[in-house]
PDB file of C-alpha atoms and ligand atoms in Angstrom:
ATOM      1  CA  MET A   1     -11.226  20.259  22.820  1.00  0.00           C
ATOM      2  CA  THR A   2     -12.701  20.174  19.107  1.00  0.00           C
ATOM      3  CA  ARG A   3     -11.332  16.747  17.372  1.00  0.00           C
ATOM      4  CA  ARG A   4     -10.688  16.989  14.189  1.00  0.00           C
ATOM      5  CA  PRO A   5     -12.938  14.456  11.997  1.00  0.00           C
ATOM      6  CA  LEU A   6     -11.569  11.224  10.570  1.00  0.00           C
ATOM      7  CA  ILE A   7     -13.429   9.539   8.137  1.00  0.00           C
ATOM      8  CA  SER A   8     -11.343   6.644   6.378  1.00  0.00           C
ATOM      9  CA  GLY A   9     -11.598   4.231   3.604  1.00  0.00           C
ATOM     10  CA  ASN A  10     -11.356  -0.053   4.195  1.00  0.00           C
ATOM     11  CA  TRP A  11     -10.782  -1.163   1.199  1.00  0.00           C
ATOM     12  CA  LYS A  12      -9.938  -3.922   2.402  1.00  0.00           C
ATOM     13  CA  MET A  13      -9.235  -6.783  -0.431  1.00  0.00           C
ATOM     14  CA  ASN A  14     -10.581  -4.888  -3.255  1.00  0.00           C
ATOM     15  CA  ASN A  15      -8.853  -2.783  -6.383  1.00  0.00           C
ATOM     16  CA  ASN A  16      -5.597  -3.531  -8.399  1.00  0.00           C
ATOM     17  CA  HIS A  17      -3.607  -0.942  -8.238  1.00  0.00           C
ATOM     18  CA  TYR A  18      -4.718   0.563 -10.982  1.00  0.00           C
ATOM     19  CA  GLU A  19      -8.819   0.711  -9.368  1.00  0.00           C
ATOM     20  CA  ALA A  20      -6.935   2.845  -6.952  1.00  0.00           C
ATOM     21  CA  ILE A  21      -5.529   5.047  -8.958  1.00  0.00           C
ATOM     22  CA  GLN A  22      -9.107   5.621 -10.959  1.00  0.00           C
ATOM     23  CA  SER A  23     -11.355   5.703  -7.753  1.00  0.00           C
ATOM     24  CA  VAL A  24      -8.261   7.605  -5.971  1.00  0.00           C
ATOM     25  CA  GLN A  25      -8.802  10.916  -8.028  1.00  0.00           C
ATOM     26  CA  LYS A  26     -12.425  10.214  -9.006  1.00  0.00           C
ATOM     27  CA  LEU A  27     -12.949  11.066  -5.524  1.00  0.00           C
ATOM     28  CA  HIS A  28     -11.012  14.112  -4.952  1.00  0.00           C
ATOM     29  CA  TYR A  29     -11.982  14.986  -8.344  1.00  0.00           C
ATOM     30  CA  LEU A  30     -15.861  15.052  -7.053  1.00  0.00           C
ATOM     31  CA  LEU A  31     -14.310  16.651  -3.111  1.00  0.00           C
ATOM     32  CA  PRO A  32     -14.205  20.421  -2.989  1.00  0.00           C
ATOM     33  CA  LYS A  33     -11.453  21.947  -0.961  1.00  0.00           C
ATOM     34  CA  GLU A  34     -13.447  23.318   1.280  1.00  0.00           C
ATOM     35  CA  THR A  35     -14.345  19.659   3.010  1.00  0.00           C
ATOM     36  CA  LEU A  36     -11.792  18.705   2.914  1.00  0.00           C
ATOM     37  CA  GLU A  37     -10.115  21.716   4.704  1.00  0.00           C
ATOM     38  CA  GLU A  38     -12.565  20.709   7.597  1.00  0.00           C
ATOM     39  CA  VAL A  39     -12.510  16.782   7.328  1.00  0.00           C
ATOM     40  CA  ASP A  40      -9.224  14.315   7.523  1.00  0.00           C
ATOM     41  CA  VAL A  41      -9.337  11.558   5.165  1.00  0.00           C
ATOM     42  CA  SER A  42      -7.609   8.730   5.066  1.00  0.00           C
ATOM     43  CA  ILE A  43      -7.494   6.114   1.952  1.00  0.00           C
ATOM     44  CA  HIS A  44      -6.580   2.696   2.901  1.00  0.00           C
ATOM     45  CA  PRO A  45      -6.040   0.486  -0.231  1.00  0.00           C
ATOM     46  CA  PRO A  46      -4.239  -2.895  -0.118  1.00  0.00           C
ATOM     47  CA  PHE A  47      -0.405  -3.818   0.414  1.00  0.00           C
ATOM     48  CA  THR A  48       0.037  -3.384  -4.056  1.00  0.00           C
ATOM     49  CA  ASP A  49      -1.956  -0.749  -4.398  1.00  0.00           C
ATOM     50  CA  LEU A  50       0.457   1.298  -2.300  1.00  0.00           C
ATOM     51  CA  ARG A  51       2.498   2.918  -3.420  1.00  0.00           C
ATOM     52  CA  SER A  52       0.776   3.688  -6.809  1.00  0.00           C
ATOM     53  CA  VAL A  53      -1.479   5.691  -4.593  1.00  0.00           C
ATOM     54  CA  GLN A  54       1.295   7.211  -2.240  1.00  0.00           C
ATOM     55  CA  THR A  55       2.717   9.053  -6.181  1.00  0.00           C
ATOM     56  CA  VAL A  56      -1.085   9.830  -7.258  1.00  0.00           C
ATOM     57  CA  ILE A  57      -1.498  11.715  -4.435  1.00  0.00           C
ATOM     58  CA  GLU A  58       1.711  13.564  -3.557  1.00  0.00           C
ATOM     59  CA  VAL A  59       2.141  14.257  -7.012  1.00  0.00           C
ATOM     60  CA  ASP A  60      -1.746  15.525  -7.814  1.00  0.00           C
ATOM     61  CA  GLU A  61      -1.139  17.233  -4.140  1.00  0.00           C
ATOM     62  CA  MET A  62      -4.265  15.898  -2.940  1.00  0.00           C
ATOM     63  CA  GLU A  63      -5.048  16.945   0.598  1.00  0.00           C
ATOM     64  CA  PHE A  64      -5.744  13.268   1.286  1.00  0.00           C
ATOM     65  CA  ALA A  65      -4.033  10.933   4.129  1.00  0.00           C
ATOM     66  CA  LEU A  66      -2.206   7.468   2.871  1.00  0.00           C
ATOM     67  CA  GLY A  67      -3.397   4.161   4.999  1.00  0.00           C
ATOM     68  CA  ALA A  68      -2.459   0.867   5.188  1.00  0.00           C
ATOM     69  CA  GLN A  69      -4.600  -1.944   6.454  1.00  0.00           C
ATOM     70  CA  HIS A  70      -1.824  -4.328   8.522  1.00  0.00           C
ATOM     71  CA  CYS A  71       1.083  -4.612   9.250  1.00  0.00           C
ATOM     72  CA  HIS A  72       3.327  -6.678  11.693  1.00  0.00           C
ATOM     73  CA  TRP A  73       5.021  -5.645  14.809  1.00  0.00           C
ATOM     74  CA  GLU A  74       8.294  -6.643  13.692  1.00  0.00           C
ATOM     75  CA  ASP A  75      10.662  -4.070  11.962  1.00  0.00           C
ATOM     76  CA  SER A  76      12.058  -7.430   9.380  1.00  0.00           C
ATOM     77  CA  GLY A  77      12.708 -10.747   9.675  1.00  0.00           C
ATOM     78  CA  ALA A  78      11.649 -14.335   9.008  1.00  0.00           C
ATOM     79  CA  PHE A  79       8.009 -13.141   8.910  1.00  0.00           C
ATOM     80  CA  THR A  80       7.114 -14.478   5.426  1.00  0.00           C
ATOM     81  CA  GLY A  81       4.264 -12.534   3.593  1.00  0.00           C
ATOM     82  CA  GLU A  82       4.067 -10.411   6.803  1.00  0.00           C
ATOM     83  CA  VAL A  83       4.223  -6.441   5.780  1.00  0.00           C
ATOM     84  CA  SER A  84       6.441  -4.309   8.006  1.00  0.00           C
ATOM     85  CA  PRO A  85       6.116  -1.168   9.401  1.00  0.00           C
ATOM     86  CA  ALA A  86       9.145   0.525   8.794  1.00  0.00           C
ATOM     87  CA  PHE A  87       8.345  -0.201   4.366  1.00  0.00           C
ATOM     88  CA  LEU A  88       5.019   1.412   5.127  1.00  0.00           C
ATOM     89  CA  GLU A  89       6.490   4.459   7.106  1.00  0.00           C
ATOM     90  CA  LYS A  90       9.091   4.856   4.133  1.00  0.00           C
ATOM     91  CA  LEU A  91       6.321   4.927   1.500  1.00  0.00           C
ATOM     92  CA  ASN A  92       4.560   7.967   4.108  1.00  0.00           C
ATOM     93  CA  VAL A  93       1.906   6.017   4.892  1.00  0.00           C
ATOM     94  CA  ALA A  94       0.395   7.872   7.793  1.00  0.00           C
ATOM     95  CA  TYR A  95      -2.687   5.576   9.640  1.00  0.00           C
ATOM     96  CA  VAL A  96      -3.233   1.581   9.676  1.00  0.00           C
ATOM     97  CA  VAL A  97      -5.477   0.119  10.954  1.00  0.00           C
ATOM     98  CA  ALA A  98      -5.072  -2.777  14.103  1.00  0.00           C
ATOM     99  CA  GLY A  99      -6.541  -5.444  14.601  1.00  0.00           C
ATOM    100  CA  HIS A 100      -9.916  -5.343  12.035  1.00  0.00           C
ATOM    101  CA  SER A 101     -12.021  -7.854  13.930  1.00  0.00           C
ATOM    102  CA  GLU A 102     -11.274  -9.355   9.981  1.00  0.00           C
ATOM    103  CA  ARG A 103      -7.929  -9.741  11.102  1.00  0.00           C
ATOM    104  CA  ARG A 104      -9.000 -10.708  14.596  1.00  0.00           C
ATOM    105  CA  GLU A 105     -11.317 -13.843  13.216  1.00  0.00           C
ATOM    106  CA  LEU A 106      -9.958 -15.417  10.311  1.00  0.00           C
ATOM    107  CA  PHE A 107      -6.450 -14.338  11.262  1.00  0.00           C
ATOM    108  CA  GLY A 108      -6.134 -15.491  15.457  1.00  0.00           C
ATOM    109  CA  GLU A 109      -4.642 -11.596  16.020  1.00  0.00           C
ATOM    110  CA  THR A 110      -4.912 -11.471  19.572  1.00  0.00           C
ATOM    111  CA  ASP A 111      -5.093  -8.145  21.927  1.00  0.00           C
ATOM    112  CA  GLU A 112      -1.201  -8.936  22.978  1.00  0.00           C
ATOM    113  CA  MET A 113      -1.052  -9.419  18.942  1.00  0.00           C
ATOM    114  CA  VAL A 114      -2.730  -5.595  18.447  1.00  0.00           C
ATOM    115  CA  ASN A 115      -1.037  -4.601  21.587  1.00  0.00           C
ATOM    116  CA  ARG A 116       2.686  -4.678  19.835  1.00  0.00           C
ATOM    117  CA  LYS A 117       1.324  -3.747  16.663  1.00  0.00           C
ATOM    118  CA  ILE A 118       0.062  -0.640  18.209  1.00  0.00           C
ATOM    119  CA  VAL A 119       3.875   0.247  19.653  1.00  0.00           C
ATOM    120  CA  ALA A 120       5.358  -0.609  16.309  1.00  0.00           C
ATOM    121  CA  ILE A 121       3.066   1.798  14.167  1.00  0.00           C
ATOM    122  CA  GLN A 122       3.397   4.707  17.010  1.00  0.00           C
ATOM    123  CA  ASN A 123       7.597   3.689  17.093  1.00  0.00           C
ATOM    124  CA  HIS A 124       7.294   4.860  13.322  1.00  0.00           C
ATOM    125  CA  GLN A 125       5.881   7.978  13.913  1.00  0.00           C
ATOM    126  CA  MET A 126       2.107   6.669  12.240  1.00  0.00           C
ATOM    127  CA  VAL A 127      -1.034   6.647  13.407  1.00  0.00           C
ATOM    128  CA  PRO A 128      -2.925   3.712  14.810  1.00  0.00           C
ATOM    129  CA  ILE A 129      -6.521   2.952  14.302  1.00  0.00           C
ATOM    130  CA  MET A 130      -7.062   0.524  17.078  1.00  0.00           C
ATOM    131  CA  CYS A 131     -10.188  -1.524  15.974  1.00  0.00           C
ATOM    132  CA  VAL A 132     -12.875  -2.746  18.804  1.00  0.00           C
ATOM    133  CA  GLY A 133     -15.669  -4.201  18.272  1.00  0.00           C
ATOM    134  CA  GLU A 134     -18.601  -7.202  20.520  1.00  0.00           C
ATOM    135  CA  THR A 135     -20.282  -9.715  18.088  1.00  0.00           C
ATOM    136  CA  LEU A 136     -23.697 -10.937  18.093  1.00  0.00           C
ATOM    137  CA  ASP A 137     -24.183 -13.518  20.352  1.00  0.00           C
ATOM    138  CA  GLU A 138     -21.861 -11.040  22.868  1.00  0.00           C
ATOM    139  CA  ARG A 139     -24.304  -7.988  22.128  1.00  0.00           C
ATOM    140  CA  GLU A 140     -27.016  -9.979  23.207  1.00  0.00           C
ATOM    141  CA  ALA A 141     -26.129 -11.196  25.805  1.00  0.00           C
ATOM    142  CA  GLY A 142     -25.316  -7.591  27.358  1.00  0.00           C
ATOM    143  CA  ASN A 143     -20.958  -8.035  27.316  1.00  0.00           C
ATOM    144  CA  THR A 144     -21.351  -5.120  25.027  1.00  0.00           C
ATOM    145  CA  GLU A 145     -18.773  -3.433  27.154  1.00  0.00           C
ATOM    146  CA  THR A 146     -17.149  -6.094  29.125  1.00  0.00           C
ATOM    147  CA  LYS A 147     -15.813  -7.100  25.378  1.00  0.00           C
ATOM    148  CA  VAL A 148     -15.444  -4.031  23.644  1.00  0.00           C
ATOM    149  CA  LEU A 149     -13.228  -1.724  27.307  1.00  0.00           C
ATOM    150  CA  GLY A 150     -11.352  -5.280  27.141  1.00  0.00           C
ATOM    151  CA  GLN A 151      -9.936  -5.064  24.199  1.00  0.00           C
ATOM    152  CA  VAL A 152      -9.427  -1.002  24.639  1.00  0.00           C
ATOM    153  CA  VAL A 153      -7.712  -1.508  27.838  1.00  0.00           C
ATOM    154  CA  ALA A 154      -5.434  -4.422  26.145  1.00  0.00           C
ATOM    155  CA  GLY A 155      -4.630  -2.793  23.362  1.00  0.00           C
ATOM    156  CA  LEU A 156      -3.474   0.444  25.175  1.00  0.00           C
ATOM    157  CA  ASP A 157      -1.421  -1.586  27.464  1.00  0.00           C
ATOM    158  CA  GLY A 158       2.131   0.069  28.556  1.00  0.00           C
ATOM    159  CA  ARG A 159       0.982   3.285  26.639  1.00  0.00           C
ATOM    160  CA  SER A 160       2.494   6.781  27.776  1.00  0.00           C
ATOM    161  CA  ASN A 161      -1.050   9.786  28.216  1.00  0.00           C
ATOM    162  CA  GLU A 162       0.592  11.313  24.860  1.00  0.00           C
ATOM    163  CA  GLN A 163       0.943   8.732  22.747  1.00  0.00           C
ATOM    164  CA  ILE A 164      -2.894   7.327  24.050  1.00  0.00           C
ATOM    165  CA  ALA A 165      -4.020  11.076  22.813  1.00  0.00           C
ATOM    166  CA  SER A 166      -2.546  10.763  19.350  1.00  0.00           C
ATOM    167  CA  LEU A 167      -3.918   7.518  18.469  1.00  0.00           C
ATOM    168  CA  VAL A 168      -7.839   7.025  17.020  1.00  0.00           C
ATOM    169  CA  ILE A 169      -9.825   3.833  18.152  1.00  0.00           C
ATOM    170  CA  ALA A 170     -12.819   2.754  15.970  1.00  0.00           C
ATOM    171  CA  TYR A 171     -15.424   1.366  17.668  1.00  0.00           C
ATOM    172  CA  GLU A 172     -16.215  -1.490  14.668  1.00  0.00           C
ATOM    173  CA  PRO A 173     -19.804  -3.627  16.224  1.00  0.00           C
ATOM    174  CA  ILE A 174     -18.844  -7.391  14.400  1.00  0.00           C
ATOM    175  CA  TRP A 175     -22.835  -7.387  13.305  1.00  0.00           C
ATOM    176  CA  ALA A 176     -22.702  -4.464  12.007  1.00  0.00           C
ATOM    177  CA  ILE A 177     -19.502  -4.812   9.567  1.00  0.00           C
ATOM    178  CA  GLY A 178     -20.774  -5.516   5.619  1.00  0.00           C
ATOM    179  CA  THR A 179     -24.323  -6.802   6.162  1.00  0.00           C
ATOM    180  CA  GLY A 180     -26.060  -3.164   6.289  1.00  0.00           C
ATOM    181  CA  LYS A 181     -26.988  -3.256   9.686  1.00  0.00           C
ATOM    182  CA  THR A 182     -25.962  -0.129  11.480  1.00  0.00           C
ATOM    183  CA  ALA A 183     -25.627   1.009  14.990  1.00  0.00           C
ATOM    184  CA  THR A 184     -28.226   3.351  16.288  1.00  0.00           C
ATOM    185  CA  ALA A 185     -26.588   6.506  16.523  1.00  0.00           C
ATOM    186  CA  GLU A 186     -28.137   6.539  19.774  1.00  0.00           C
ATOM    187  CA  ASP A 187     -25.966   2.687  20.609  1.00  0.00           C
ATOM    188  CA  ALA A 188     -22.671   4.295  18.918  1.00  0.00           C
ATOM    189  CA  GLN A 189     -22.577   7.186  21.238  1.00  0.00           C
ATOM    190  CA  THR A 190     -23.224   4.396  24.309  1.00  0.00           C
ATOM    191  CA  VAL A 191     -19.947   2.740  23.567  1.00  0.00           C
ATOM    192  CA  CYS A 192     -18.080   5.666  22.164  1.00  0.00           C
ATOM    193  CA  ALA A 193     -18.911   8.015  25.302  1.00  0.00           C
ATOM    194  CA  ALA A 194     -17.478   4.279  27.196  1.00  0.00           C
ATOM    195  CA  ILE A 195     -15.150   4.038  25.484  1.00  0.00           C
ATOM    196  CA  ARG A 196     -13.754   7.525  26.280  1.00  0.00           C
ATOM    197  CA  GLY A 197     -14.648   6.743  29.910  1.00  0.00           C
ATOM    198  CA  LYS A 198     -12.019   3.897  29.798  1.00  0.00           C
ATOM    199  CA  VAL A 199      -9.647   6.170  28.366  1.00  0.00           C
ATOM    200  CA  ALA A 200      -9.659   8.572  31.491  1.00  0.00           C
ATOM    201  CA  GLU A 201      -9.423   5.992  33.341  1.00  0.00           C
ATOM    202  CA  ILE A 202      -6.565   4.264  31.876  1.00  0.00           C
ATOM    203  CA  ALA A 203      -5.089   8.182  31.185  1.00  0.00           C
ATOM    204  CA  ASP A 204      -6.384  10.784  32.042  1.00  0.00           C
ATOM    205  CA  SER A 205      -9.606  13.167  31.240  1.00  0.00           C
ATOM    206  CA  ALA A 206      -7.285  15.489  28.735  1.00  0.00           C
ATOM    207  CA  THR A 207      -6.293  12.072  27.132  1.00  0.00           C
ATOM    208  CA  ALA A 208      -9.602  10.786  26.897  1.00  0.00           C
ATOM    209  CA  GLU A 209     -10.697  14.065  25.417  1.00  0.00           C
ATOM    210  CA  ALA A 210      -8.125  14.733  22.581  1.00  0.00           C
ATOM    211  CA  VAL A 211      -8.315  10.221  21.930  1.00  0.00           C
ATOM    212  CA  ARG A 212     -10.637  10.392  17.902  1.00  0.00           C
ATOM    213  CA  ILE A 213     -13.085   7.380  18.455  1.00  0.00           C
ATOM    214  CA  GLN A 214     -14.713   6.238  15.039  1.00  0.00           C
ATOM    215  CA  TYR A 215     -17.285   4.399  14.467  1.00  0.00           C
ATOM    216  CA  GLY A 216     -17.975   1.608  11.765  1.00  0.00           C
ATOM    217  CA  GLY A 217     -20.237  -0.982  10.573  1.00  0.00           C
ATOM    218  CA  SER A 218     -21.736  -0.564   7.874  1.00  0.00           C
ATOM    219  CA  VAL A 219     -21.086   3.444   7.569  1.00  0.00           C
ATOM    220  CA  LYS A 220     -23.290   5.593   4.360  1.00  0.00           C
ATOM    221  CA  ALA A 221     -23.833   8.643   3.372  1.00  0.00           C
ATOM    222  CA  ALA A 222     -27.910   8.169   3.986  1.00  0.00           C
ATOM    223  CA  ASN A 223     -26.685   7.771   7.819  1.00  0.00           C
ATOM    224  CA  ALA A 224     -23.174   9.620   8.184  1.00  0.00           C
ATOM    225  CA  THR A 225     -24.812  12.374   9.406  1.00  0.00           C
ATOM    226  CA  GLU A 226     -26.639  11.429  12.301  1.00  0.00           C
ATOM    227  CA  LEU A 227     -23.652   8.934  13.026  1.00  0.00           C
ATOM    228  CA  MET A 228     -21.125  12.060  12.639  1.00  0.00           C
ATOM    229  CA  GLY A 229     -23.413  13.942  15.133  1.00  0.00           C
ATOM    230  CA  GLN A 230     -23.395  12.063  17.764  1.00  0.00           C
ATOM    231  CA  PRO A 231     -20.115  14.184  20.422  1.00  0.00           C
ATOM    232  CA  ASP A 232     -18.819  11.178  20.915  1.00  0.00           C
ATOM    233  CA  VAL A 233     -18.446   9.763  17.348  1.00  0.00           C
ATOM    234  CA  ASP A 234     -15.183  11.318  15.556  1.00  0.00           C
ATOM    235  CA  GLY A 235     -15.300   9.827  12.816  1.00  0.00           C
ATOM    236  CA  ALA A 236     -15.809   6.834  10.567  1.00  0.00           C
ATOM    237  CA  LEU A 237     -13.894   3.931   9.453  1.00  0.00           C
ATOM    238  CA  VAL A 238     -16.514   3.032   5.989  1.00  0.00           C
ATOM    239  CA  GLY A 239     -15.728  -0.489   4.639  1.00  0.00           C
ATOM    240  CA  GLY A 240     -18.182  -1.138   1.640  1.00  0.00           C
ATOM    241  CA  ALA A 241     -19.297   2.523   1.122  1.00  0.00           C
ATOM    242  CA  SER A 242     -15.935   3.853   0.779  1.00  0.00           C
ATOM    243  CA  LEU A 243     -15.144   1.918  -2.250  1.00  0.00           C
ATOM    244  CA  ASP A 244     -17.869   3.480  -4.327  1.00  0.00           C
ATOM    245  CA  PRO A 245     -16.173   7.041  -5.241  1.00  0.00           C
ATOM    246  CA  ASP A 246     -19.507   9.214  -5.559  1.00  0.00           C
ATOM    247  CA  GLU A 247     -21.021   6.958  -2.288  1.00  0.00           C
ATOM    248  CA  PHE A 248     -18.311   8.135  -0.738  1.00  0.00           C
ATOM    249  CA  ALA A 249     -17.861  11.920  -1.185  1.00  0.00           C
ATOM    250  CA  ARG A 250     -21.877  12.366  -0.470  1.00  0.00           C
ATOM    251  CA  LEU A 251     -20.810  10.288   2.862  1.00  0.00           C
ATOM    252  CA  ILE A 252     -17.903  12.174   3.200  1.00  0.00           C
ATOM    253  CA  GLN A 253     -19.121  15.690   2.784  1.00  0.00           C
ATOM    254  CA  PHE A 254     -22.513  14.385   4.893  1.00  0.00           C
ATOM    255  CA  SER A 255     -19.880  13.717   8.087  1.00  0.00           C
ATOM    256  CA  THR A 256     -18.911  17.808   8.223  1.00  0.00           C
ATOM    257  CA  PRO A 257     -20.936  20.017  10.559  1.00  0.00           C
TER     258      PRO A 257
HETATM  259  P1  PGA B   1     -18.523  -2.095   5.952  1.00  0.00           P
HETATM  260  O1  PGA B   1     -16.970  -2.074   6.818  1.00  0.00           O
HETATM  261  O2  PGA B   1     -18.571  -0.747   6.100  1.00  0.00           O
HETATM  262  O3  PGA B   1     -18.307  -2.459   5.076  1.00  0.00           O
HETATM  263  O4  PGA B   1     -19.660  -2.200   6.387  1.00  0.00           O
HETATM  264  C1  PGA B   1     -16.245  -1.593   8.057  1.00  0.00           C
HETATM  265  C2  PGA B   1     -15.521  -2.181   8.485  1.00  0.00           C
HETATM  266  O5  PGA B   1     -14.878  -3.052   8.163  1.00  0.00           O
HETATM  267  O6  PGA B   1     -14.760  -1.408   8.198  1.00  0.00           O
END
């Protein structure tokens, strides 16, 4: 099976809704139609930009998918400051990041919370992008796979094979996020292959073949071709480089075969 590549721009807490509209329009202008026929692109702006970006994408019929960076697992209730997955579905959000390392580290998200979010996101017909990754200490202690595969198992707990096949896993070594350090293509391939192997174990081999696995952590136009050339790397979750439409457009084009 050939998996369709998915390049996701995670803007984090950058770009207000005016800047967001300009950035998406510029990115679309820079990308040839043929590229967007070969690769899925999702844009994950801050919550306050979602409605504006949704409108631009739909009115101009852009081939971009709208993404969110996070959500709560409940549909409504007394959760001050949180955002419901039902509200995201109403905005035609297609992909929602769950368990980004910044959420885990800075906002105390646990594997159990990530699992509840994945259930909620899928209940609302959206695709979770579940992030997993090791710290530098864990890597140096030789615990990369223990950590990463443990997060995979915990995050996917209770999901059916079909549900697992339709989601996205993003391998993001924490030491490579926003640092300019990238895992070598070989390292990214090794861990992504191990993740796929674990999915085969907890589901089956057809599910493992179908699930899309992204690499994330200082991906830029200059290293996209090599990373995306790896057999088990099906896309990229891109932070810093997605903020500059010129760079992101090059990266997206370099990601296609
Ligand atoms: P980066 O961020 O590309 O800036 O390293 C990736 C991410 O956090 O998703």
